[in-house]
JSON list of C-alpha atoms in Angstrom, two decimals:
[
{"chain": "A", "resi": 28, "resn": "UNK", "atom": "CA", "xyz": [14.85, -5.55, -37.61]},
{"chain": "A", "resi": 29, "resn": "UNK", "atom": "CA", "xyz": [13.27, -2.45, -39.17]},
{"chain": "A", "resi": 30, "resn": "UNK", "atom": "CA", "xyz": [14.78, 0.97, -38.87]},
{"chain": "A", "resi": 31, "resn": "UNK", "atom": "CA", "xyz": [12.03, 2.04, -36.41]},
{"chain": "A", "resi": 32, "resn": "UNK", "atom": "CA", "xyz": [12.46, -0.95, -34.15]},
{"chain": "A", "resi": 33, "resn": "UNK", "atom": "CA", "xyz": [16.22, -0.57, -34.26]},
{"chain": "A", "resi": 34, "resn": "UNK", "atom": "CA", "xyz": [15.86, 3.04, -33.16]},
{"chain": "A", "resi": 35, "resn": "UNK", "atom": "CA", "xyz": [13.54, 2.03, -30.32]},
{"chain": "A", "resi": 36, "resn": "UNK", "atom": "CA", "xyz": [15.92, -0.69, -29.19]},
{"chain": "A", "resi": 37, "resn": "UNK", "atom": "CA", "xyz": [18.81, 1.78, -29.17]},
{"chain": "A", "resi": 38, "resn": "UNK", "atom": "CA", "xyz": [16.79, 3.96, -26.77]},
{"chain": "A", "resi": 39, "resn": "UNK", "atom": "CA", "xyz": [15.90, 0.96, -24.60]},
{"chain": "A", "resi": 40, "resn": "UNK", "atom": "CA", "xyz": [19.04, 0.90, -22.53]},
{"chain": "A", "resi": 41, "resn": "UNK", "atom": "CA", "xyz": [19.19, -0.75, -19.11]},
{"chain": "A", "resi": 42, "resn": "UNK", "atom": "CA", "xyz": [17.88, 2.35, -17.32]},
{"chain": "A", "resi": 43, "resn": "UNK", "atom": "CA", "xyz": [15.35, 3.65, -19.85]},
{"chain": "A", "resi": 44, "resn": "UNK", "atom": "CA", "xyz": [12.48, 1.53, -18.51]},
{"chain": "A", "resi": 45, "resn": "UNK", "atom": "CA", "xyz": [13.01, 2.83, -14.99]},
{"chain": "A", "resi": 46, "resn": "UNK", "atom": "CA", "xyz": [13.34, 6.40, -16.26]},
{"chain": "A", "resi": 47, "resn": "UNK", "atom": "CA", "xyz": [9.93, 6.09, -17.91]},
{"chain": "A", "resi": 48, "resn": "UNK", "atom": "CA", "xyz": [8.36, 4.59, -14.78]},
{"chain": "A", "resi": 49, "resn": "UNK", "atom": "CA", "xyz": [9.90, 7.30, -12.58]},
{"chain": "A", "resi": 50, "resn": "UNK", "atom": "CA", "xyz": [8.44, 9.93, -14.91]},
{"chain": "A", "resi": 51, "resn": "UNK", "atom": "CA", "xyz": [5.06, 8.19, -14.87]},
{"chain": "A", "resi": 52, "resn": "UNK", "atom": "CA", "xyz": [5.00, 8.07, -11.05]},
{"chain": "A", "resi": 53, "resn": "UNK", "atom": "CA", "xyz": [5.65, 11.79, -10.85]},
{"chain": "A", "resi": 54, "resn": "UNK", "atom": "CA", "xyz": [3.06, 12.63, -13.50]},
{"chain": "A", "resi": 55, "resn": "UNK", "atom": "CA", "xyz": [0.30, 10.36, -12.20]},
{"chain": "A", "resi": 56, "resn": "UNK", "atom": "CA", "xyz": [0.79, 11.63, -8.66]},
{"chain": "A", "resi": 57, "resn": "UNK", "atom": "CA", "xyz": [0.66, 15.29, -9.72]},
{"chain": "A", "resi": 58, "resn": "UNK", "atom": "CA", "xyz": [-2.00, 15.27, -12.44]},
{"chain": "A", "resi": 59, "resn": "UNK", "atom": "CA", "xyz": [-3.62, 11.84, -12.55]},
{"chain": "A", "resi": 60, "resn": "UNK", "atom": "CA", "xyz": [-3.40, 9.13, -15.16]},
{"chain": "A", "resi": 61, "resn": "UNK", "atom": "CA", "xyz": [-5.92, 10.79, -17.50]},
{"chain": "A", "resi": 62, "resn": "UNK", "atom": "CA", "xyz": [-3.86, 13.97, -17.43]},
{"chain": "A", "resi": 63, "resn": "UNK", "atom": "CA", "xyz": [-0.66, 12.17, -18.40]},
{"chain": "A", "resi": 64, "resn": "UNK", "atom": "CA", "xyz": [0.15, 11.98, -22.08]},
{"chain": "A", "resi": 65, "resn": "UNK", "atom": "CA", "xyz": [2.89, 10.15, -23.96]},
{"chain": "A", "resi": 66, "resn": "UNK", "atom": "CA", "xyz": [4.39, 13.54, -24.79]},
{"chain": "A", "resi": 67, "resn": "UNK", "atom": "CA", "xyz": [4.49, 14.31, -21.05]},
{"chain": "A", "resi": 68, "resn": "UNK", "atom": "CA", "xyz": [6.33, 11.04, -20.46]},
{"chain": "A", "resi": 69, "resn": "UNK", "atom": "CA", "xyz": [8.81, 11.89, -23.18]},
{"chain": "A", "resi": 70, "resn": "UNK", "atom": "CA", "xyz": [9.44, 15.36, -21.78]},
{"chain": "A", "resi": 71, "resn": "UNK", "atom": "CA", "xyz": [9.81, 14.15, -18.18]},
{"chain": "A", "resi": 72, "resn": "UNK", "atom": "CA", "xyz": [11.95, 11.08, -18.97]},
{"chain": "A", "resi": 73, "resn": "UNK", "atom": "CA", "xyz": [13.99, 12.60, -21.78]},
{"chain": "A", "resi": 74, "resn": "UNK", "atom": "CA", "xyz": [13.22, 9.60, -24.00]},
{"chain": "A", "resi": 75, "resn": "UNK", "atom": "CA", "xyz": [11.39, 9.38, -27.34]},
{"chain": "A", "resi": 76, "resn": "UNK", "atom": "CA", "xyz": [7.92, 7.90, -27.73]},
{"chain": "A", "resi": 77, "resn": "UNK", "atom": "CA", "xyz": [9.43, 4.91, -29.53]},
{"chain": "A", "resi": 78, "resn": "UNK", "atom": "CA", "xyz": [11.13, 3.84, -26.31]},
{"chain": "A", "resi": 79, "resn": "UNK", "atom": "CA", "xyz": [7.86, 4.05, -24.38]},
{"chain": "A", "resi": 80, "resn": "UNK", "atom": "CA", "xyz": [6.05, 1.90, -26.94]},
{"chain": "A", "resi": 81, "resn": "UNK", "atom": "CA", "xyz": [8.98, -0.53, -27.11]},
{"chain": "A", "resi": 82, "resn": "UNK", "atom": "CA", "xyz": [8.87, -1.20, -23.37]},
{"chain": "A", "resi": 83, "resn": "UNK", "atom": "CA", "xyz": [5.16, -0.93, -22.57]},
{"chain": "A", "resi": 84, "resn": "UNK", "atom": "CA", "xyz": [3.08, -1.04, -25.77]},
{"chain": "A", "resi": 85, "resn": "UNK", "atom": "CA", "xyz": [0.88, 1.91, -24.75]},
{"chain": "A", "resi": 86, "resn": "UNK", "atom": "CA", "xyz": [0.13, 4.34, -21.95]},
{"chain": "A", "resi": 87, "resn": "UNK", "atom": "CA", "xyz": [-2.00, 1.83, -20.05]},
{"chain": "A", "resi": 88, "resn": "UNK", "atom": "CA", "xyz": [0.91, -0.60, -20.17]},
{"chain": "A", "resi": 89, "resn": "UNK", "atom": "CA", "xyz": [3.04, 2.06, -18.47]},
{"chain": "A", "resi": 90, "resn": "UNK", "atom": "CA", "xyz": [0.49, 2.37, -15.68]},
{"chain": "A", "resi": 91, "resn": "UNK", "atom": "CA", "xyz": [0.24, -1.41, -15.18]},
{"chain": "A", "resi": 92, "resn": "UNK", "atom": "CA", "xyz": [4.04, -1.71, -14.98]},
{"chain": "A", "resi": 93, "resn": "UNK", "atom": "CA", "xyz": [4.22, 1.23, -12.57]},
{"chain": "A", "resi": 94, "resn": "UNK", "atom": "CA", "xyz": [1.64, -0.38, -10.28]},
{"chain": "A", "resi": 95, "resn": "UNK", "atom": "CA", "xyz": [3.49, -3.69, -10.35]},
{"chain": "A", "resi": 96, "resn": "UNK", "atom": "CA", "xyz": [6.78, -1.99, -9.46]},
{"chain": "A", "resi": 97, "resn": "UNK", "atom": "CA", "xyz": [5.03, -0.10, -6.66]},
{"chain": "A", "resi": 98, "resn": "UNK", "atom": "CA", "xyz": [3.73, -3.37, -5.26]},
{"chain": "A", "resi": 99, "resn": "UNK", "atom": "CA", "xyz": [7.22, -4.85, -5.25]},
{"chain": "A", "resi": 100, "resn": "UNK", "atom": "CA", "xyz": [8.60, -1.75, -3.51]},
{"chain": "A", "resi": 101, "resn": "UNK", "atom": "CA", "xyz": [5.84, -1.80, -0.90]},
{"chain": "A", "resi": 102, "resn": "UNK", "atom": "CA", "xyz": [6.35, -5.51, -0.31]},
{"chain": "A", "resi": 103, "resn": "UNK", "atom": "CA", "xyz": [10.06, -4.94, 0.30]},
{"chain": "A", "resi": 104, "resn": "UNK", "atom": "CA", "xyz": [9.57, -1.93, 2.58]},
{"chain": "A", "resi": 105, "resn": "UNK", "atom": "CA", "xyz": [6.41, -2.75, 4.53]},
{"chain": "A", "resi": 106, "resn": "UNK", "atom": "CA", "xyz": [7.25, -4.62, 7.76]},
{"chain": "A", "resi": 107, "resn": "UNK", "atom": "CA", "xyz": [6.08, -8.19, 8.35]},
{"chain": "A", "resi": 108, "resn": "UNK", "atom": "CA", "xyz": [4.00, -8.38, 11.57]},
{"chain": "A", "resi": 109, "resn": "UNK", "atom": "CA", "xyz": [5.58, -11.75, 12.38]},
{"chain": "A", "resi": 110, "resn": "UNK", "atom": "CA", "xyz": [9.01, -10.10, 12.63]},
{"chain": "A", "resi": 111, "resn": "UNK", "atom": "CA", "xyz": [7.98, -8.34, 15.87]},
{"chain": "A", "resi": 112, "resn": "UNK", "atom": "CA", "xyz": [8.52, -10.83, 18.70]},
{"chain": "A", "resi": 113, "resn": "UNK", "atom": "CA", "xyz": [9.33, -8.69, 21.76]},
{"chain": "A", "resi": 114, "resn": "UNK", "atom": "CA", "xyz": [6.69, -7.81, 24.33]},
{"chain": "A", "resi": 115, "resn": "UNK", "atom": "CA", "xyz": [3.03, -8.71, 24.65]},
{"chain": "A", "resi": 116, "resn": "UNK", "atom": "CA", "xyz": [0.67, -8.74, 21.62]},
{"chain": "A", "resi": 117, "resn": "UNK", "atom": "CA", "xyz": [-0.36, -5.09, 22.10]},
{"chain": "A", "resi": 118, "resn": "UNK", "atom": "CA", "xyz": [3.25, -3.95, 22.32]},
{"chain": "A", "resi": 119, "resn": "UNK", "atom": "CA", "xyz": [4.10, -5.93, 19.19]},
{"chain": "A", "resi": 120, "resn": "UNK", "atom": "CA", "xyz": [1.11, -4.41, 17.39]},
{"chain": "A", "resi": 121, "resn": "UNK", "atom": "CA", "xyz": [2.20, -0.91, 18.37]},
{"chain": "A", "resi": 122, "resn": "UNK", "atom": "CA", "xyz": [5.75, -1.61, 17.19]},
{"chain": "A", "resi": 123, "resn": "UNK", "atom": "CA", "xyz": [4.43, -2.86, 13.85]},
{"chain": "A", "resi": 124, "resn": "UNK", "atom": "CA", "xyz": [2.13, 0.15, 13.28]},
{"chain": "A", "resi": 125, "resn": "UNK", "atom": "CA", "xyz": [4.95, 2.53, 14.27]},
{"chain": "A", "resi": 126, "resn": "UNK", "atom": "CA", "xyz": [7.37, 0.92, 11.81]},
{"chain": "A", "resi": 127, "resn": "UNK", "atom": "CA", "xyz": [4.78, 0.73, 9.03]},
{"chain": "A", "resi": 128, "resn": "UNK", "atom": "CA", "xyz": [3.89, 4.42, 9.34]},
{"chain": "A", "resi": 129, "resn": "UNK", "atom": "CA", "xyz": [7.55, 5.38, 9.45]},
{"chain": "A", "resi": 130, "resn": "UNK", "atom": "CA", "xyz": [8.02, 3.46, 6.19]},
{"chain": "A", "resi": 131, "resn": "UNK", "atom": "CA", "xyz": [5.13, 5.37, 4.60]},
{"chain": "A", "resi": 132, "resn": "UNK", "atom": "CA", "xyz": [6.57, 8.66, 5.85]},
{"chain": "A", "resi": 133, "resn": "UNK", "atom": "CA", "xyz": [9.78, 7.88, 3.98]},
{"chain": "A", "resi": 134, "resn": "UNK", "atom": "CA", "xyz": [7.92, 7.25, 0.73]},
{"chain": "A", "resi": 135, "resn": "UNK", "atom": "CA", "xyz": [4.50, 8.99, 0.83]},
{"chain": "A", "resi": 136, "resn": "UNK", "atom": "CA", "xyz": [4.28, 8.82, -2.96]},
{"chain": "A", "resi": 137, "resn": "UNK", "atom": "CA", "xyz": [3.35, 5.12, -2.73]},
{"chain": "A", "resi": 138, "resn": "UNK", "atom": "CA", "xyz": [-0.17, 5.63, -1.41]},
{"chain": "A", "resi": 139, "resn": "UNK", "atom": "CA", "xyz": [-0.62, 8.90, -3.26]},
{"chain": "A", "resi": 140, "resn": "UNK", "atom": "CA", "xyz": [-0.07, 6.95, -6.45]},
{"chain": "A", "resi": 141, "resn": "UNK", "atom": "CA", "xyz": [-2.61, 4.30, -5.50]},
{"chain": "A", "resi": 142, "resn": "UNK", "atom": "CA", "xyz": [-5.19, 6.94, -4.66]},
{"chain": "A", "resi": 143, "resn": "UNK", "atom": "CA", "xyz": [-4.56, 8.72, -7.95]},
{"chain": "A", "resi": 144, "resn": "UNK", "atom": "CA", "xyz": [-5.01, 5.46, -9.83]},
{"chain": "A", "resi": 145, "resn": "UNK", "atom": "CA", "xyz": [-8.22, 4.61, -7.95]},
{"chain": "A", "resi": 146, "resn": "UNK", "atom": "CA", "xyz": [-10.22, 7.25, -9.84]},
{"chain": "A", "resi": 147, "resn": "UNK", "atom": "CA", "xyz": [-10.96, 7.60, -13.52]},
{"chain": "A", "resi": 148, "resn": "UNK", "atom": "CA", "xyz": [-12.02, 5.21, -16.26]},
{"chain": "A", "resi": 149, "resn": "UNK", "atom": "CA", "xyz": [-8.76, 3.27, -16.31]},
{"chain": "A", "resi": 150, "resn": "UNK", "atom": "CA", "xyz": [-9.42, 1.81, -12.85]},
{"chain": "A", "resi": 151, "resn": "UNK", "atom": "CA", "xyz": [-11.88, -0.67, -14.37]},
{"chain": "A", "resi": 152, "resn": "UNK", "atom": "CA", "xyz": [-9.40, -2.21, -16.77]},
{"chain": "A", "resi": 153, "resn": "UNK", "atom": "CA", "xyz": [-8.38, -5.72, -15.72]},
{"chain": "A", "resi": 154, "resn": "UNK", "atom": "CA", "xyz": [-4.62, -5.12, -15.64]},
{"chain": "A", "resi": 155, "resn": "UNK", "atom": "CA", "xyz": [-5.04, -2.12, -13.33]},
{"chain": "A", "resi": 156, "resn": "UNK", "atom": "CA", "xyz": [-7.78, -3.58, -11.14]},
{"chain": "A", "resi": 157, "resn": "UNK", "atom": "CA", "xyz": [-5.94, -6.85, -10.51]},
{"chain": "A", "resi": 158, "resn": "UNK", "atom": "CA", "xyz": [-2.71, -5.13, -9.48]},
{"chain": "A", "resi": 159, "resn": "UNK", "atom": "CA", "xyz": [-4.44, -2.61, -7.21]},
{"chain": "A", "resi": 160, "resn": "UNK", "atom": "CA", "xyz": [-6.43, -5.46, -5.65]},
{"chain": "A", "resi": 161, "resn": "UNK", "atom": "CA", "xyz": [-3.22, -7.43, -5.04]},
{"chain": "A", "resi": 162, "resn": "UNK", "atom": "CA", "xyz": [-1.65, -4.43, -3.26]},
{"chain": "A", "resi": 163, "resn": "UNK", "atom": "CA", "xyz": [-4.73, -3.79, -1.13]},
{"chain": "A", "resi": 164, "resn": "UNK", "atom": "CA", "xyz": [-5.16, -7.47, -0.26]},
{"chain": "A", "resi": 165, "resn": "UNK", "atom": "CA", "xyz": [-1.54, -7.59, 0.87]},
{"chain": "A", "resi": 166, "resn": "UNK", "atom": "CA", "xyz": [-2.11, -4.56, 3.13]},
{"chain": "A", "resi": 167, "resn": "UNK", "atom": "CA", "xyz": [-5.31, -6.07, 4.54]},
{"chain": "A", "resi": 168, "resn": "UNK", "atom": "CA", "xyz": [-3.56, -9.38, 5.28]},
{"chain": "A", "resi": 169, "resn": "UNK", "atom": "CA", "xyz": [-0.78, -7.51, 7.09]},
{"chain": "A", "resi": 170, "resn": "UNK", "atom": "CA", "xyz": [-3.31, -5.75, 9.32]},
{"chain": "A", "resi": 171, "resn": "UNK", "atom": "CA", "xyz": [-5.06, -9.05, 10.08]},
{"chain": "A", "resi": 172, "resn": "UNK", "atom": "CA", "xyz": [-1.76, -10.71, 10.98]},
{"chain": "A", "resi": 173, "resn": "UNK", "atom": "CA", "xyz": [-0.85, -7.80, 13.27]},
{"chain": "A", "resi": 174, "resn": "UNK", "atom": "CA", "xyz": [-4.24, -7.66, 15.01]},
{"chain": "A", "resi": 175, "resn": "UNK", "atom": "CA", "xyz": [-4.96, -11.38, 15.42]},
{"chain": "A", "resi": 176, "resn": "UNK", "atom": "CA", "xyz": [-2.53, -11.94, 18.35]},
{"chain": "A", "resi": 177, "resn": "UNK", "atom": "CA", "xyz": [-4.25, -9.06, 20.19]},
{"chain": "A", "resi": 178, "resn": "UNK", "atom": "CA", "xyz": [-7.82, -10.32, 19.85]},
{"chain": "A", "resi": 179, "resn": "UNK", "atom": "CA", "xyz": [-7.29, -14.05, 19.31]},
{"chain": "A", "resi": 180, "resn": "UNK", "atom": "CA", "xyz": [-3.99, -14.86, 21.06]},
{"chain": "A", "resi": 181, "resn": "UNK", "atom": "CA", "xyz": [-4.85, -18.57, 21.31]},
{"chain": "A", "resi": 182, "resn": "UNK", "atom": "CA", "xyz": [-5.84, -18.92, 17.69]},
{"chain": "A", "resi": 183, "resn": "UNK", "atom": "CA", "xyz": [-9.56, -18.79, 18.43]},
{"chain": "A", "resi": 184, "resn": "UNK", "atom": "CA", "xyz": [-12.13, -17.68, 15.88]},
{"chain": "A", "resi": 185, "resn": "UNK", "atom": "CA", "xyz": [-14.52, -15.80, 18.14]},
{"chain": "A", "resi": 186, "resn": "UNK", "atom": "CA", "xyz": [-13.11, -12.38, 17.19]},
{"chain": "A", "resi": 187, "resn": "UNK", "atom": "CA", "xyz": [-12.39, -12.99, 13.49]},
{"chain": "A", "resi": 188, "resn": "UNK", "atom": "CA", "xyz": [-15.07, -10.52, 12.40]},
{"chain": "A", "resi": 189, "resn": "UNK", "atom": "CA", "xyz": [-13.72, -7.83, 14.74]},
{"chain": "A", "resi": 190, "resn": "UNK", "atom": "CA", "xyz": [-10.18, -8.36, 13.46]},
{"chain": "A", "resi": 191, "resn": "UNK", "atom": "CA", "xyz": [-11.35, -8.17, 9.84]},
{"chain": "A", "resi": 192, "resn": "UNK", "atom": "CA", "xyz": [-13.30, -4.95, 10.46]},
{"chain": "A", "resi": 193, "resn": "UNK", "atom": "CA", "xyz": [-10.36, -3.38, 12.27]},
{"chain": "A", "resi": 194, "resn": "UNK", "atom": "CA", "xyz": [-8.09, -4.40, 9.38]},
{"chain": "A", "resi": 195, "resn": "UNK", "atom": "CA", "xyz": [-10.42, -2.61, 6.96]},
{"chain": "A", "resi": 196, "resn": "UNK", "atom": "CA", "xyz": [-10.37, 0.44, 9.24]},
{"chain": "A", "resi": 197, "resn": "UNK", "atom": "CA", "xyz": [-6.58, 0.37, 9.50]},
{"chain": "A", "resi": 198, "resn": "UNK", "atom": "CA", "xyz": [-6.19, 0.19, 5.74]},
{"chain": "A", "resi": 199, "resn": "UNK", "atom": "CA", "xyz": [-8.74, 3.01, 5.31]},
{"chain": "A", "resi": 200, "resn": "UNK", "atom": "CA", "xyz": [-6.82, 5.08, 7.86]},
{"chain": "A", "resi": 201, "resn": "UNK", "atom": "CA", "xyz": [-3.61, 4.84, 5.90]},
{"chain": "A", "resi": 202, "resn": "UNK", "atom": "CA", "xyz": [-5.48, 5.58, 2.65]},
{"chain": "A", "resi": 203, "resn": "UNK", "atom": "CA", "xyz": [-6.95, 8.72, 4.19]},
{"chain": "A", "resi": 204, "resn": "UNK", "atom": "CA", "xyz": [-3.66, 9.78, 5.70]},
{"chain": "A", "resi": 205, "resn": "UNK", "atom": "CA", "xyz": [-2.24, 9.94, 2.19]},
{"chain": "A", "resi": 206, "resn": "UNK", "atom": "CA", "xyz": [-4.58, 12.89, 1.61]},
{"chain": "A", "resi": 207, "resn": "UNK", "atom": "CA", "xyz": [-3.82, 14.39, 5.03]},
{"chain": "A", "resi": 208, "resn": "UNK", "atom": "CA", "xyz": [-0.11, 14.06, 4.36]},
{"chain": "A", "resi": 209, "resn": "UNK", "atom": "CA", "xyz": [-0.41, 15.69, 0.95]},
{"chain": "A", "resi": 210, "resn": "UNK", "atom": "CA", "xyz": [-2.72, 18.58, 1.87]},
{"chain": "A", "resi": 211, "resn": "UNK", "atom": "CA", "xyz": [-1.98, 19.23, 5.54]},
{"chain": "A", "resi": 212, "resn": "UNK", "atom": "CA", "xyz": [1.62, 18.07, 5.77]},
{"chain": "A", "resi": 213, "resn": "UNK", "atom": "CA", "xyz": [0.85, 15.74, 8.68]},
{"chain": "A", "resi": 214, "resn": "UNK", "atom": "CA", "xyz": [2.92, 12.58, 8.90]},
{"chain": "A", "resi": 215, "resn": "UNK", "atom": "CA", "xyz": [1.57, 9.05, 9.10]},
{"chain": "A", "resi": 216, "resn": "UNK", "atom": "CA", "xyz": [3.52, 8.59, 12.32]},
{"chain": "A", "resi": 217, "resn": "UNK", "atom": "CA", "xyz": [1.64, 11.44, 14.00]},
{"chain": "A", "resi": 218, "resn": "UNK", "atom": "CA", "xyz": [-1.50, 9.27, 14.00]},
{"chain": "A", "resi": 219, "resn": "UNK", "atom": "CA", "xyz": [-0.02, 6.10, 15.48]},
{"chain": "A", "resi": 220, "resn": "UNK", "atom": "CA", "xyz": [-0.80, 6.93, 19.12]},
{"chain": "A", "resi": 221, "resn": "UNK", "atom": "CA", "xyz": [-4.58, 7.52, 18.80]},
{"chain": "A", "resi": 222, "resn": "UNK", "atom": "CA", "xyz": [-5.09, 4.43, 16.65]},
{"chain": "A", "resi": 223, "resn": "UNK", "atom": "CA", "xyz": [-3.09, 2.24, 19.02]},
{"chain": "A", "resi": 224, "resn": "UNK", "atom": "CA", "xyz": [-5.02, 3.72, 21.98]},
{"chain": "A", "resi": 225, "resn": "UNK", "atom": "CA", "xyz": [-8.28, 2.74, 20.28]},
{"chain": "A", "resi": 226, "resn": "UNK", "atom": "CA", "xyz": [-7.05, -0.83, 19.73]},
{"chain": "A", "resi": 227, "resn": "UNK", "atom": "CA", "xyz": [-5.87, -1.07, 23.34]},
{"chain": "A", "resi": 228, "resn": "UNK", "atom": "CA", "xyz": [-9.28, 0.12, 24.57]},
{"chain": "A", "resi": 229, "resn": "UNK", "atom": "CA", "xyz": [-11.09, -2.38, 22.35]},
{"chain": "A", "resi": 230, "resn": "UNK", "atom": "CA", "xyz": [-8.82, -5.16, 23.55]},
{"chain": "A", "resi": 231, "resn": "UNK", "atom": "CA", "xyz": [-9.62, -4.27, 27.16]},
{"chain": "A", "resi": 232, "resn": "UNK", "atom": "CA", "xyz": [-13.36, -4.25, 26.41]},
{"chain": "A", "resi": 233, "resn": "UNK", "atom": "CA", "xyz": [-13.08, -7.59, 24.64]},
{"chain": "A", "resi": 234, "resn": "UNK", "atom": "CA", "xyz": [-11.28, -9.12, 27.63]},
{"chain": "A", "resi": 235, "resn": "UNK", "atom": "CA", "xyz": [-14.02, -7.91, 29.97]},
{"chain": "A", "resi": 236, "resn": "UNK", "atom": "CA", "xyz": [-16.69, -9.31, 27.66]},
{"chain": "A", "resi": 237, "resn": "UNK", "atom": "CA", "xyz": [-15.24, -12.84, 27.68]},
{"chain": "A", "resi": 238, "resn": "UNK", "atom": "CA", "xyz": [-17.20, -14.95, 30.18]},
{"chain": "A", "resi": 239, "resn": "UNK", "atom": "CA", "xyz": [-15.17, -16.59, 32.96]},
{"chain": "A", "resi": 240, "resn": "UNK", "atom": "CA", "xyz": [-15.55, -20.37, 33.05]},
{"chain": "A", "resi": 241, "resn": "UNK", "atom": "CA", "xyz": [-15.85, -22.28, 36.27]},
{"chain": "A", "resi": 242, "resn": "UNK", "atom": "CA", "xyz": [-12.41, -23.84, 35.74]},
{"chain": "A", "resi": 243, "resn": "UNK", "atom": "CA", "xyz": [-10.82, -20.45, 35.15]},
{"chain": "A", "resi": 244, "resn": "UNK", "atom": "CA", "xyz": [-12.52, -19.14, 38.30]},
{"chain": "A", "resi": 245, "resn": "UNK", "atom": "CA", "xyz": [-11.10, -22.00, 40.30]},
{"chain": "A", "resi": 246, "resn": "UNK", "atom": "CA", "xyz": [-14.49, -23.49, 41.11]}
]
């Protein structure tokens, strides 16, 4: 082992990697990835550049690792729609949205980070794009799983397109609320009621649009 690598290894204690990622999260959220330098990471984490290169190779490696850790944190914190079993499908959907928004209120930096990463040249690099896509696909799947019992309670496929479009809208709502939370100080939870009311109204319209068969009518 060379003197340089020995020095880097001595700075690579069990907590140094997390210290660097914590510093990166703060810096990317406040000034964007392009505005974050290795010297900024050193100043914020209290670690030398050698430790950053030892763990991550370069600045882009830091960002990729930060995104991956964010995904793991979101996965652990974001509620599974299937875990809500009490009440009718609309009540379960409302309980899921309420819990999800409360989770985001506890850690608003999650989506702020994703929004910060979604601009700039680095977003087109494969390691960043694939991780961001994985996070967004997970969120979309969660919305689909929460909405399907409302619009296709019997497992039918007639409303698949509606569910998918509502899932896109739900994900876009939470993306936008990251900006609202940051600039206006409004919580995610404050917007649960109007979104749930919209879904309830659409569900009622969908029920009225379903033709009644002769068997169902008792003919």
